mmCIF file of C-alpha atoms in Angstrom:
data_model
loop_
_atom_site.group_PDB
_atom_site.id
_atom_site.type_symbol
_atom_site.label_atom_id
_atom_site.label_comp_id
_atom_site.label_asym_id
_atom_site.label_seq_id
_atom_site.Cartn_x
_atom_site.Cartn_y
_atom_site.Cartn_z
ATOM 1 C CA MET A 186 113.096 20.759 159.168
ATOM 2 C CA PRO A 187 110.653 21.393 156.283
ATOM 3 C CA SER A 188 110.875 19.008 153.395
ATOM 4 C CA VAL A 189 110.451 19.175 149.631
ATOM 5 C CA THR A 190 108.575 16.455 147.776
ATOM 6 C CA PHE A 191 110.604 15.273 144.843
ATOM 7 C CA THR A 192 109.749 12.382 142.545
ATOM 8 C CA THR A 193 112.248 10.010 140.998
ATOM 9 C CA ARG A 194 112.684 6.356 140.100
ATOM 10 C CA GLY A 195 115.574 5.739 142.479
ATOM 11 C CA ALA A 196 117.493 7.124 145.403
ATOM 12 C CA LEU A 197 118.760 10.678 145.094
ATOM 13 C CA ARG A 198 122.504 11.028 144.799
ATOM 14 C CA LYS A 199 124.195 13.983 146.482
ATOM 15 C CA SER A 200 124.549 15.746 143.127
ATOM 16 C CA ALA A 201 120.831 15.259 142.460
ATOM 17 C CA LEU A 202 119.963 16.674 145.871
ATOM 18 C CA ARG A 203 122.182 19.680 145.213
ATOM 19 C CA GLU A 204 120.548 20.237 141.827
ATOM 20 C CA ALA A 205 117.073 19.882 143.369
ATOM 21 C CA ASN A 206 117.807 22.577 145.932
ATOM 22 C CA GLU A 207 119.325 24.852 143.308
ATOM 23 C CA ARG A 208 116.156 24.478 141.196
ATOM 24 C CA LEU A 209 114.104 25.230 144.304
ATOM 25 C CA ILE A 210 116.022 28.462 144.887
ATOM 26 C CA LEU A 211 115.900 29.486 141.222
ATOM 27 C CA SER A 212 112.181 28.811 141.107
ATOM 28 C CA ALA A 213 111.529 30.872 144.231
ATOM 29 C CA VAL A 214 113.611 33.773 142.907
ATOM 30 C CA ARG A 215 111.874 33.610 139.526
ATOM 31 C CA GLN A 216 108.445 33.790 141.113
ATOM 32 C CA ASN A 217 109.477 36.478 143.613
ATOM 33 C CA PRO A 218 111.781 38.995 141.887
ATOM 34 C CA SER A 219 113.852 41.144 144.275
ATOM 35 C CA ILE A 220 113.405 38.644 147.109
ATOM 36 C CA SER A 221 115.815 38.875 150.064
ATOM 37 C CA ARG A 222 117.836 35.995 151.488
ATOM 38 C CA PRO A 223 115.790 35.885 154.739
ATOM 39 C CA ASP A 224 112.531 35.755 152.750
ATOM 40 C CA LEU A 225 114.000 33.064 150.543
ATOM 41 C CA ALA A 226 114.724 30.977 153.646
ATOM 42 C CA ARG A 227 111.187 31.542 154.899
ATOM 43 C CA ILE A 228 109.583 30.508 151.595
ATOM 44 C CA THR A 229 111.734 27.439 150.948
ATOM 45 C CA GLY A 230 112.252 26.206 154.510
ATOM 46 C CA LEU A 231 115.998 25.994 153.958
ATOM 47 C CA SER A 232 118.344 27.143 156.694
ATOM 48 C CA ALA A 233 120.098 30.504 156.438
ATOM 49 C CA SER A 234 123.453 28.764 155.993
ATOM 50 C CA SER A 235 122.076 26.572 153.194
ATOM 51 C CA ILE A 236 120.580 29.624 151.478
ATOM 52 C CA SER A 237 123.905 31.432 151.698
ATOM 53 C CA PHE A 238 125.833 28.457 150.314
ATOM 54 C CA ILE A 239 123.441 27.854 147.390
ATOM 55 C CA VAL A 240 122.978 31.523 146.505
ATOM 56 C CA ASN A 241 126.740 32.109 146.457
ATOM 57 C CA ARG A 242 127.188 29.093 144.203
ATOM 58 C CA LEU A 243 124.451 30.351 141.831
ATOM 59 C CA LYS A 244 126.023 33.823 141.811
ATOM 60 C CA GLN A 245 129.385 32.324 140.848
ATOM 61 C CA ALA A 246 127.615 30.485 138.029
ATOM 62 C CA HIS A 247 126.091 33.838 136.925
ATOM 63 C CA MET A 248 122.575 32.463 137.390
ATOM 64 C CA ILE A 249 121.546 34.923 140.113
ATOM 65 C CA LEU A 250 122.264 38.618 140.612
ATOM 66 C CA GLU A 251 122.270 40.281 144.035
ATOM 67 C CA GLU A 252 121.895 44.018 144.324
ATOM 68 C CA PRO A 253 121.654 46.428 147.276
ATOM 69 C CA VAL A 254 118.240 47.909 148.036
ATOM 70 C CA ASP A 255 117.904 51.616 148.764
ATOM 71 C CA ASN A 256 116.144 51.860 152.102
ATOM 72 C CA HIS A 257 117.160 54.931 154.079
ATOM 73 C CA ALA A 258 114.748 54.075 156.886
ATOM 74 C CA ARG A 259 116.706 50.999 157.898
ATOM 75 C CA VAL A 260 119.663 51.031 160.260
ATOM 76 C CA GLY A 261 122.516 48.563 160.062
ATOM 77 C CA ARG A 262 123.448 46.232 157.265
ATOM 78 C CA ARG A 263 122.096 47.328 153.889
ATOM 79 C CA PRO A 264 119.538 44.802 152.562
ATOM 80 C CA THR A 265 120.031 43.102 149.217
ATOM 81 C CA ALA A 266 117.626 41.712 146.637
ATOM 82 C CA LEU A 267 118.005 38.626 144.450
ATOM 83 C CA ARG A 268 116.852 38.188 140.872
ATOM 84 C CA LEU A 269 117.583 35.832 138.010
ATOM 85 C CA ALA A 270 120.199 36.840 135.480
ATOM 86 C CA ALA A 271 117.897 36.999 132.461
ATOM 87 C CA ASP A 272 120.500 35.829 129.956
ATOM 88 C CA ALA A 273 122.021 33.135 132.185
ATOM 89 C CA LYS A 274 119.905 30.534 130.441
ATOM 90 C CA THR A 275 118.101 30.807 127.132
ATOM 91 C CA ALA A 276 115.761 28.701 125.031
ATOM 92 C CA ILE A 277 115.108 28.475 121.325
ATOM 93 C CA GLY A 278 111.440 28.904 120.439
ATOM 94 C CA VAL A 279 110.033 27.672 117.130
ATOM 95 C CA GLU A 280 106.621 28.682 115.778
ATOM 96 C CA VAL A 281 105.378 26.609 112.840
ATOM 97 C CA ALA A 282 102.849 28.577 110.785
ATOM 98 C CA ILE A 283 101.602 28.497 107.222
ATOM 99 C CA THR A 284 102.029 32.267 107.012
ATOM 100 C CA GLY A 285 105.756 31.817 107.751
ATOM 101 C CA SER A 286 107.519 30.057 110.598
ATOM 102 C CA ARG A 287 109.820 31.765 113.091
ATOM 103 C CA VAL A 288 112.797 30.778 115.225
ATOM 104 C CA ALA A 289 113.988 32.905 118.136
ATOM 105 C CA LEU A 290 116.507 32.793 120.962
ATOM 106 C CA VAL A 291 114.663 33.913 124.113
ATOM 107 C CA ASP A 292 115.955 34.793 127.569
ATOM 108 C CA LEU A 293 114.338 34.124 130.950
ATOM 109 C CA GLU A 294 112.401 37.404 130.848
ATOM 110 C CA GLY A 295 110.888 36.733 127.435
ATOM 111 C CA LYS A 296 113.198 39.025 125.477
ATOM 112 C CA LYS A 297 113.957 37.873 121.938
ATOM 113 C CA LEU A 298 117.728 38.031 121.576
ATOM 114 C CA ARG A 299 117.744 36.846 117.963
ATOM 115 C CA GLU A 300 115.012 35.943 115.493
ATOM 116 C CA LYS A 301 114.748 34.435 112.019
ATOM 117 C CA VAL A 302 111.718 34.089 109.736
ATOM 118 C CA VAL A 303 111.564 30.828 107.754
ATOM 119 C CA PRO A 304 109.441 30.848 104.563
ATOM 120 C CA TRP A 305 106.646 28.314 104.242
ATOM 121 C CA HIS A 306 106.705 25.382 101.830
ATOM 122 C CA PRO A 307 103.896 22.862 101.172
ATOM 123 C CA ASN A 308 106.340 19.960 101.621
ATOM 124 C CA TYR A 309 106.721 19.262 105.361
ATOM 125 C CA GLU A 310 110.195 17.749 104.870
ATOM 126 C CA ILE A 311 111.440 21.023 103.395
ATOM 127 C CA VAL A 312 109.836 22.969 106.253
ATOM 128 C CA ALA A 313 111.635 20.710 108.744
ATOM 129 C CA GLN A 314 114.968 21.094 106.917
ATOM 130 C CA ARG A 315 114.696 24.885 106.853
ATOM 131 C CA LEU A 316 113.784 25.099 110.527
ATOM 132 C CA HIS A 317 116.538 22.631 111.481
ATOM 133 C CA ALA A 318 119.097 24.805 109.706
ATOM 134 C CA ALA A 319 117.795 27.939 111.457
ATOM 135 C CA VAL A 320 117.932 26.260 114.888
ATOM 136 C CA ALA A 321 121.443 24.918 114.242
ATOM 137 C CA ALA A 322 122.658 28.355 113.145
ATOM 138 C CA MET A 323 121.167 30.015 116.221
ATOM 139 C CA LEU A 324 122.683 27.372 118.473
ATOM 140 C CA GLY A 325 126.079 27.899 116.854
ATOM 141 C CA ARG A 326 125.987 31.596 117.735
ATOM 142 C CA SER A 327 125.093 30.982 121.393
ATOM 143 C CA ALA A 328 127.373 30.473 124.368
ATOM 144 C CA ALA A 329 128.168 26.831 125.086
ATOM 145 C CA GLY A 330 125.779 25.332 127.629
ATOM 146 C CA ASN A 331 123.612 28.453 127.688
ATOM 147 C CA VAL A 332 120.703 27.064 125.640
ATOM 148 C CA LEU A 333 118.464 24.732 127.657
ATOM 149 C CA GLY A 334 116.587 23.292 124.698
ATOM 150 C CA VAL A 335 114.207 23.891 121.825
ATOM 151 C CA GLY A 336 110.464 24.369 122.205
ATOM 152 C CA VAL A 337 108.169 23.986 119.205
ATOM 153 C CA GLY A 338 104.597 25.232 118.830
ATOM 154 C CA LEU A 339 102.539 23.532 116.101
ATOM 155 C CA PRO A 340 98.887 23.833 115.058
ATOM 156 C CA GLY A 341 96.689 20.752 115.289
ATOM 157 C CA SER A 342 96.848 17.530 117.278
ATOM 158 C CA LEU A 343 100.267 16.069 117.991
ATOM 159 C CA GLU A 344 102.194 13.681 120.158
ATOM 160 C CA SER A 345 104.025 16.061 122.475
ATOM 161 C CA ARG A 346 106.737 13.573 123.467
ATOM 162 C CA THR A 347 107.961 12.946 119.907
ATOM 163 C CA GLY A 348 106.556 15.825 117.867
ATOM 164 C CA ARG A 349 104.616 13.485 115.602
ATOM 165 C CA VAL A 350 101.772 15.437 114.036
ATOM 166 C CA ILE A 351 98.610 13.357 114.240
ATOM 167 C CA ALA A 352 96.443 15.808 112.315
ATOM 168 C CA ALA A 353 97.001 19.435 111.363
ATOM 169 C CA GLU A 354 94.166 19.940 108.897
ATOM 170 C CA ASN A 355 95.022 23.526 108.037
ATOM 171 C CA LEU A 356 98.577 22.493 107.085
ATOM 172 C CA ASN A 357 97.351 19.310 105.372
ATOM 173 C CA TRP A 358 99.688 17.285 107.599
ATOM 174 C CA PHE A 359 98.534 13.876 108.797
ATOM 175 C CA ASN A 360 100.675 11.331 110.677
ATOM 176 C CA VAL A 361 103.849 13.320 109.993
ATOM 177 C CA GLU A 362 107.046 12.526 111.952
ATOM 178 C CA PHE A 363 107.874 16.199 112.106
ATOM 179 C CA GLY A 364 109.741 16.044 115.412
ATOM 180 C CA ARG A 365 112.217 13.449 114.152
ATOM 181 C CA LEU A 366 112.834 15.444 110.973
ATOM 182 C CA LEU A 367 113.279 18.726 112.803
ATOM 183 C CA ARG A 368 115.551 17.350 115.513
ATOM 184 C CA GLY A 369 117.950 15.613 113.132
ATOM 185 C CA ARG A 370 121.269 15.082 114.924
ATOM 186 C CA LEU A 371 121.001 18.026 117.293
ATOM 187 C CA ALA A 372 121.743 16.879 120.840
ATOM 188 C CA LEU A 373 119.537 19.448 122.582
ATOM 189 C CA PRO A 374 116.265 18.426 124.246
ATOM 190 C CA PHE A 375 113.238 19.208 122.074
ATOM 191 C CA ARG A 376 109.742 19.900 123.462
ATOM 192 C CA PHE A 377 106.642 19.908 121.272
ATOM 193 C CA GLU A 378 103.166 21.214 121.968
ATOM 194 C CA ASN A 379 100.050 22.578 120.292
ATOM 195 C CA ASN A 380 100.341 26.293 119.493
ATOM 196 C CA ALA A 381 97.355 27.374 121.621
ATOM 197 C CA ARG A 382 98.752 25.533 124.623
ATOM 198 C CA VAL A 383 102.185 27.099 124.397
ATOM 199 C CA ALA A 384 100.552 30.522 123.970
ATOM 200 C CA ALA A 385 98.750 29.877 127.266
ATOM 201 C CA LEU A 386 102.103 29.044 128.890
ATOM 202 C CA ALA A 387 103.574 32.318 127.614
ATOM 203 C CA GLU A 388 100.709 34.232 129.228
ATOM 204 C CA ARG A 389 101.445 32.607 132.573
ATOM 205 C CA TRP A 390 105.236 32.521 132.335
ATOM 206 C CA PHE A 391 106.159 35.956 130.985
ATOM 207 C CA ARG A 392 104.177 38.368 133.142
ATOM 208 C CA THR A 393 104.649 42.100 133.479
ATOM 209 C CA PRO A 394 105.861 42.916 137.017
ATOM 210 C CA GLY A 395 102.835 43.594 139.180
ATOM 211 C CA ASP A 396 100.442 41.615 136.976
ATOM 212 C CA ARG A 397 98.099 39.263 138.769
ATOM 213 C CA GLU A 398 99.130 35.662 138.187
ATOM 214 C CA LEU A 399 96.465 33.551 136.496
ATOM 215 C CA HIS A 400 95.968 30.015 137.818
ATOM 216 C CA ASP A 401 92.751 28.951 136.049
ATOM 217 C CA PHE A 402 92.227 30.386 132.601
ATOM 218 C CA VAL A 403 91.628 29.522 128.967
ATOM 219 C CA PHE A 404 93.749 30.945 126.166
ATOM 220 C CA VAL A 405 91.899 31.083 122.843
ATOM 221 C CA MET A 406 94.170 31.170 119.792
ATOM 222 C CA MET A 407 92.658 32.549 116.566
ATOM 223 C CA SER A 408 95.408 32.075 114.025
ATOM 224 C CA GLY A 409 95.366 29.495 111.242
ATOM 225 C CA GLY A 410 92.179 28.103 112.774
ATOM 226 C CA LEU A 411 90.920 28.091 116.354
ATOM 227 C CA GLY A 412 92.330 26.312 119.396
ATOM 228 C CA ALA A 413 92.486 26.646 123.150
ATOM 229 C CA GLY A 414 95.125 26.203 125.814
ATOM 230 C CA ILE A 415 93.568 25.396 129.191
ATOM 231 C CA ILE A 416 95.406 26.100 132.444
ATOM 232 C CA THR A 417 93.762 24.620 135.523
ATOM 233 C CA ASN A 418 95.256 25.008 138.999
ATOM 234 C CA GLY A 419 98.396 26.358 137.356
ATOM 235 C CA ARG A 420 98.895 23.323 135.126
ATOM 236 C CA LEU A 421 98.372 22.761 131.433
ATOM 237 C CA LEU A 422 95.467 20.431 130.662
ATOM 238 C CA GLU A 423 96.541 17.868 128.059
ATOM 239 C CA GLY A 424 93.804 15.226 128.156
ATOM 240 C CA PHE A 425 94.082 11.443 127.923
ATOM 241 C CA SER A 426 95.766 11.344 124.517
ATOM 242 C CA GLY A 427 97.220 14.849 124.576
ATOM 243 C CA THR A 428 94.620 16.535 122.370
ATOM 244 C CA ALA A 429 92.623 18.562 124.916
ATOM 245 C CA GLY A 430 91.739 22.065 123.778
ATOM 246 C CA GLU A 431 90.701 21.460 120.161
ATOM 247 C CA PHE A 432 88.153 24.181 120.724
ATOM 248 C CA GLY A 433 87.692 24.908 117.038
ATOM 249 C CA HIS A 434 86.080 21.536 116.407
ATOM 250 C CA ILE A 435 83.176 21.777 118.811
ATOM 251 C CA SER A 436 79.953 21.640 116.793
ATOM 252 C CA LEU A 437 78.326 25.067 116.959
ATOM 253 C CA HIS A 438 75.925 24.755 114.009
ATOM 254 C CA PRO A 439 75.169 21.011 113.501
ATOM 255 C CA GLU A 440 73.954 21.441 109.906
ATOM 256 C CA GLY A 441 76.450 24.165 109.089
ATOM 257 C CA ARG A 442 79.503 24.501 106.905
ATOM 258 C CA PRO A 443 81.689 21.438 106.270
ATOM 259 C CA CYS A 444 84.975 21.515 108.184
ATOM 260 C CA SER A 445 88.386 20.164 107.192
ATOM 261 C CA CYS A 446 88.167 17.732 110.138
ATOM 262 C CA GLY A 447 85.293 15.913 108.380
ATOM 263 C CA SER A 448 82.489 17.245 110.581
ATOM 264 C CA ARG A 449 80.060 20.106 109.964
ATOM 265 C CA GLY A 450 79.395 23.396 111.673
ATOM 266 C CA CYS A 451 82.655 23.483 113.655
ATOM 267 C CA LEU A 452 83.285 26.715 115.515
ATOM 268 C CA GLU A 453 86.468 27.553 113.608
ATOM 269 C CA GLU A 454 84.410 27.772 110.412
ATOM 270 C CA TYR A 455 82.653 30.745 112.041
ATOM 271 C CA ALA A 456 85.231 32.240 114.422
ATOM 272 C CA SER A 457 88.742 32.252 112.963
ATOM 273 C CA ASP A 458 90.962 34.284 110.683
ATOM 274 C CA ARG A 459 89.682 32.486 107.588
ATOM 275 C CA ALA A 460 86.063 33.015 108.712
ATOM 276 C CA LEU A 461 86.853 36.727 108.994
ATOM 277 C CA LEU A 462 88.027 36.767 105.354
ATOM 278 C CA ARG A 463 84.837 35.018 104.248
ATOM 279 C CA TYR A 464 82.663 37.456 106.213
ATOM 280 C CA TYR A 465 84.433 40.408 104.617
ATOM 281 C CA ALA A 466 83.868 39.003 101.120
ATOM 282 C CA GLU A 467 80.164 38.569 101.919
ATOM 283 C CA GLU A 468 79.765 42.007 103.487
ATOM 284 C CA SER A 469 81.678 43.815 100.722
ATOM 285 C CA GLY A 470 79.848 42.192 97.833
ATOM 286 C CA GLY A 471 82.541 39.736 96.790
ATOM 287 C CA ASN A 472 85.771 41.620 97.446
ATOM 288 C CA SER A 473 88.640 39.454 98.675
ATOM 289 C CA LEU A 474 91.672 40.232 100.805
ATOM 290 C CA PRO A 475 94.850 38.145 101.232
ATOM 291 C CA ALA A 476 94.978 38.042 105.047
ATOM 292 C CA ALA A 477 92.932 38.741 108.163
ATOM 293 C CA GLU A 478 95.314 41.574 109.081
ATOM 294 C CA ALA A 479 94.119 43.493 106.018
ATOM 295 C CA VAL A 480 90.499 43.237 107.203
ATOM 296 C CA LEU A 481 91.502 44.409 110.677
ATOM 297 C CA GLU A 482 93.350 47.390 109.226
ATOM 298 C CA LEU A 483 90.279 48.403 107.197
ATOM 299 C CA ALA A 484 88.019 47.913 110.205
ATOM 300 C CA GLY A 485 90.303 50.081 112.338
ATOM 301 C CA GLY A 486 89.884 52.827 109.754
ATOM 302 C CA GLY A 487 86.095 52.605 109.912
ATOM 303 C CA ASP A 488 85.377 50.559 106.776
ATOM 304 C CA ARG A 489 81.729 49.422 107.057
ATOM 305 C CA ALA A 490 82.144 45.970 105.493
ATOM 306 C CA ALA A 491 85.272 45.210 107.510
ATOM 307 C CA LEU A 492 83.642 46.322 110.768
ATOM 308 C CA ALA A 493 80.593 44.168 110.051
ATOM 309 C CA ALA A 494 82.883 41.192 109.387
ATOM 310 C CA VAL A 495 84.788 41.693 112.661
ATOM 311 C CA HIS A 496 81.543 41.991 114.631
ATOM 312 C CA ARG A 497 80.180 38.788 113.086
ATOM 313 C CA MET A 498 83.346 36.929 114.023
ATOM 314 C CA ALA A 499 83.210 38.331 117.580
ATOM 315 C CA ARG A 500 79.602 37.223 118.099
ATOM 316 C CA GLU A 501 80.301 33.696 116.883
ATOM 317 C CA LEU A 502 83.389 33.505 119.102
ATOM 318 C CA ALA A 503 81.294 34.579 122.095
ATOM 319 C CA LEU A 504 78.882 31.683 121.500
ATOM 320 C CA GLY A 505 81.806 29.281 121.783
ATOM 321 C CA LEU A 506 83.266 31.076 124.805
ATOM 322 C CA SER A 507 79.996 30.815 126.695
ATOM 323 C CA ASN A 508 80.307 27.014 126.472
ATOM 324 C CA LEU A 509 83.924 27.129 127.663
ATOM 325 C CA VAL A 510 82.956 29.255 130.649
ATOM 326 C CA TRP A 511 80.266 26.804 131.731
ATOM 327 C CA ILE A 512 82.619 23.824 131.381
ATOM 328 C CA PHE A 513 85.809 25.188 132.981
ATOM 329 C CA ASN A 514 84.650 28.075 135.197
ATOM 330 C CA PRO A 515 87.863 30.032 134.440
ATOM 331 C CA GLU A 516 88.905 33.196 136.233
ATOM 332 C CA ALA A 517 89.758 34.636 132.820
ATOM 333 C CA VAL A 518 89.609 33.974 129.104
ATOM 334 C CA VAL A 519 92.598 35.350 127.192
ATOM 335 C CA VAL A 520 92.103 35.943 123.474
ATOM 336 C CA GLY A 521 95.012 35.808 121.037
ATOM 337 C CA GLY A 522 95.430 35.920 117.273
ATOM 338 C CA CYS A 523 93.304 38.185 115.081
ATOM 339 C CA ALA A 524 90.607 38.781 117.723
ATOM 340 C CA GLY A 525 93.208 39.749 120.330
ATOM 341 C CA GLU A 526 94.923 42.140 117.932
ATOM 342 C CA ALA A 527 91.591 43.847 117.171
ATOM 343 C CA TRP A 528 90.358 43.812 120.770
ATOM 344 C CA ARG A 529 89.139 47.415 120.631
ATOM 345 C CA LEU A 530 86.696 46.361 117.889
ATOM 346 C CA VAL A 531 85.903 42.899 119.249
ATOM 347 C CA GLU A 532 85.255 43.517 122.941
ATOM 348 C CA GLU A 533 81.790 45.120 122.871
ATOM 349 C CA PRO A 534 80.029 42.747 120.399
ATOM 350 C CA LEU A 535 81.618 39.789 122.200
ATOM 351 C CA TRP A 536 80.361 40.946 125.602
ATOM 352 C CA GLU A 537 76.934 41.712 124.128
ATOM 353 C CA VAL A 538 76.535 37.997 123.391
ATOM 354 C CA LEU A 539 78.133 36.855 126.653
ATOM 355 C CA ARG A 540 75.715 39.031 128.622
ATOM 356 C CA SER A 541 72.807 37.351 126.851
ATOM 357 C CA ARG A 542 74.176 33.818 127.390
ATOM 358 C CA LEU A 543 75.668 33.880 130.887
ATOM 359 C CA PRO A 544 73.843 34.823 134.089
ATOM 360 C CA GLU A 545 75.152 37.722 136.124
ATOM 361 C CA TYR A 546 76.568 35.513 138.888
ATOM 362 C CA VAL A 547 78.798 33.804 136.294
ATOM 363 C CA ARG A 548 79.771 37.009 134.486
ATOM 364 C CA ALA A 549 80.565 38.957 137.655
ATOM 365 C CA ALA A 550 83.932 37.325 138.302
ATOM 366 C CA LEU A 551 84.832 36.601 134.658
ATOM 367 C CA ARG A 552 87.503 38.579 132.834
ATOM 368 C CA VAL A 553 88.005 38.409 129.082
ATOM 369 C CA LEU A 554 91.346 39.890 128.056
ATOM 370 C CA PRO A 555 93.501 40.272 124.949
ATOM 371 C CA SER A 556 96.837 38.486 124.937
ATOM 372 C CA LYS A 557 99.770 40.493 126.280
ATOM 373 C CA HIS A 558 102.092 38.963 123.715
ATOM 374 C CA THR A 559 99.905 39.341 120.578
ATOM 375 C CA ALA A 560 101.834 38.064 117.534
ATOM 376 C CA ASP A 561 104.668 36.647 119.697
ATOM 377 C CA ALA A 562 102.452 34.475 121.935
ATOM 378 C CA VAL A 563 103.294 31.154 120.261
ATOM 379 C CA LEU A 564 106.977 31.949 119.771
ATOM 380 C CA LEU A 565 107.472 32.989 123.403
ATOM 381 C CA GLY A 566 105.266 30.130 124.542
ATOM 382 C CA ALA A 567 107.469 27.630 122.742
ATOM 383 C CA ALA A 568 110.464 28.993 124.660
ATOM 384 C CA SER A 569 108.525 28.925 127.949
ATOM 385 C CA LEU A 570 107.826 25.234 127.293
ATOM 386 C CA VAL A 571 111.578 24.660 127.700
ATOM 387 C CA PHE A 572 111.885 26.936 130.724
ATOM 388 C CA SER A 573 108.921 25.304 132.455
ATOM 389 C CA HIS A 574 110.604 21.899 132.133
ATOM 390 C CA PHE A 575 113.799 23.338 133.597
ATOM 391 C CA PHE A 576 111.863 24.524 136.661
ATOM 392 C CA THR A 577 109.400 21.631 136.577
ATOM 393 C CA SER A 578 110.346 19.891 139.833
ATOM 394 C CA PHE A 579 108.919 22.628 142.000
ATOM 395 C CA GLU A 580 106.514 24.573 139.802
ATOM 396 C CA HIS A 581 104.635 22.010 137.759
ATOM 397 C CA GLY A 582 104.965 18.750 139.687
ATOM 398 C CA SER A 583 107.069 15.753 138.831
ATOM 399 C CA ALA A 584 108.331 14.910 135.396
ATOM 400 C CA SER A 585 106.309 12.458 133.364
ATOM 401 C CA GLY A 586 107.301 8.848 133.810
ATOM 402 C CA ALA A 587 108.281 9.168 137.469
ATOM 403 C CA SER A 588 107.012 6.300 139.533
ATOM 404 C CA ARG A 589 107.070 7.064 143.233
ATOM 405 C CA PRO A 590 107.407 10.102 145.518
ATOM 406 C CA VAL A 591 110.470 10.576 147.662
ATOM 407 C CA THR A 592 110.657 13.211 150.373
ATOM 408 C CA ILE A 593 114.069 14.802 150.688
ATOM 409 C CA SER A 594 115.177 17.054 153.515
ATOM 410 C CA ALA A 595 115.721 20.665 152.573
ATOM 411 C CA GLY A 596 119.446 20.843 153.063
ATOM 412 C CA ALA A 597 122.206 22.183 150.821
#
């Protein structure tokens, strides 16, 4: 009988084996919507009787829905299709941003069931208190046991296990125990990750039906700075100390503008939302605007100075992307934040530079796409951080800290 590799520190109890097989089924159904029971048995290697037993148990728990399929060509028993009940489990996503943080309750299909905007404050303790209150209120309005946990997307470098912010220059946070402050006495599991990385997870997790699944891609986040989330072989690249993807701090112009990180000429000084505002001021003769969105709105209406500013930002971004392409050889680069929102204006000047920097054999298979989730990428990504841990045993490998592999037979 086929087996499933599962990793744990000790022997699996019967309840753990049952949970492992349930996660296996849920994972297979999630990745193959409208799958039939026979196909589920073929994919998982479980016996038909085991599939029936587990599926019936998950239906009783309202985790899986089974619906008849219209197929007039078939004779005999009417086939049925399985799919996840989208609201069977939910997650709370938290996006921390200087422009205003957000908290949302998200279902398994990426639908925001509830959302609250939390005003910014320069004191990180007050930010944590406000977000804690919003999470607690949202949890109080949810069905008991329905919420799997809280995912948090933060800019900058952080310790993902605890939520300690090592350095978030654009927030002026350094060595801040934000996770401890935010969690307070809430008993739910909390997951923390850099905002660009969770945005990359959202792109992979919440796909439109029929979309091609991306396994090796880079998500570039242009909001409050510049960062990257790197997915390689379907897994998030974290690096030795958990700070991989600080794309904005590669040195593009060695003698260039000073950066808040202490270096000079960093890419985010030339390709970011704040760079766009500076370009507009230069192109318009000193005019200033409060936010990048205002520049994008003017550019969309044909304003010469705003268009010139957007094109400058796009060309600088392309210089950075050409380096990423050489290093990671991704199947796609997904662009979020202000550049993703203005993709119609950004695409051609960006490709103009890429064509001059990358040979045809590299460009031929490369796709550069705007984010599907635009302004919600980080918020949905924070929720997908929770969901991905729920399904982690069979989609993303073993949990961190596990010590040795154990092979368990694929029974009920």
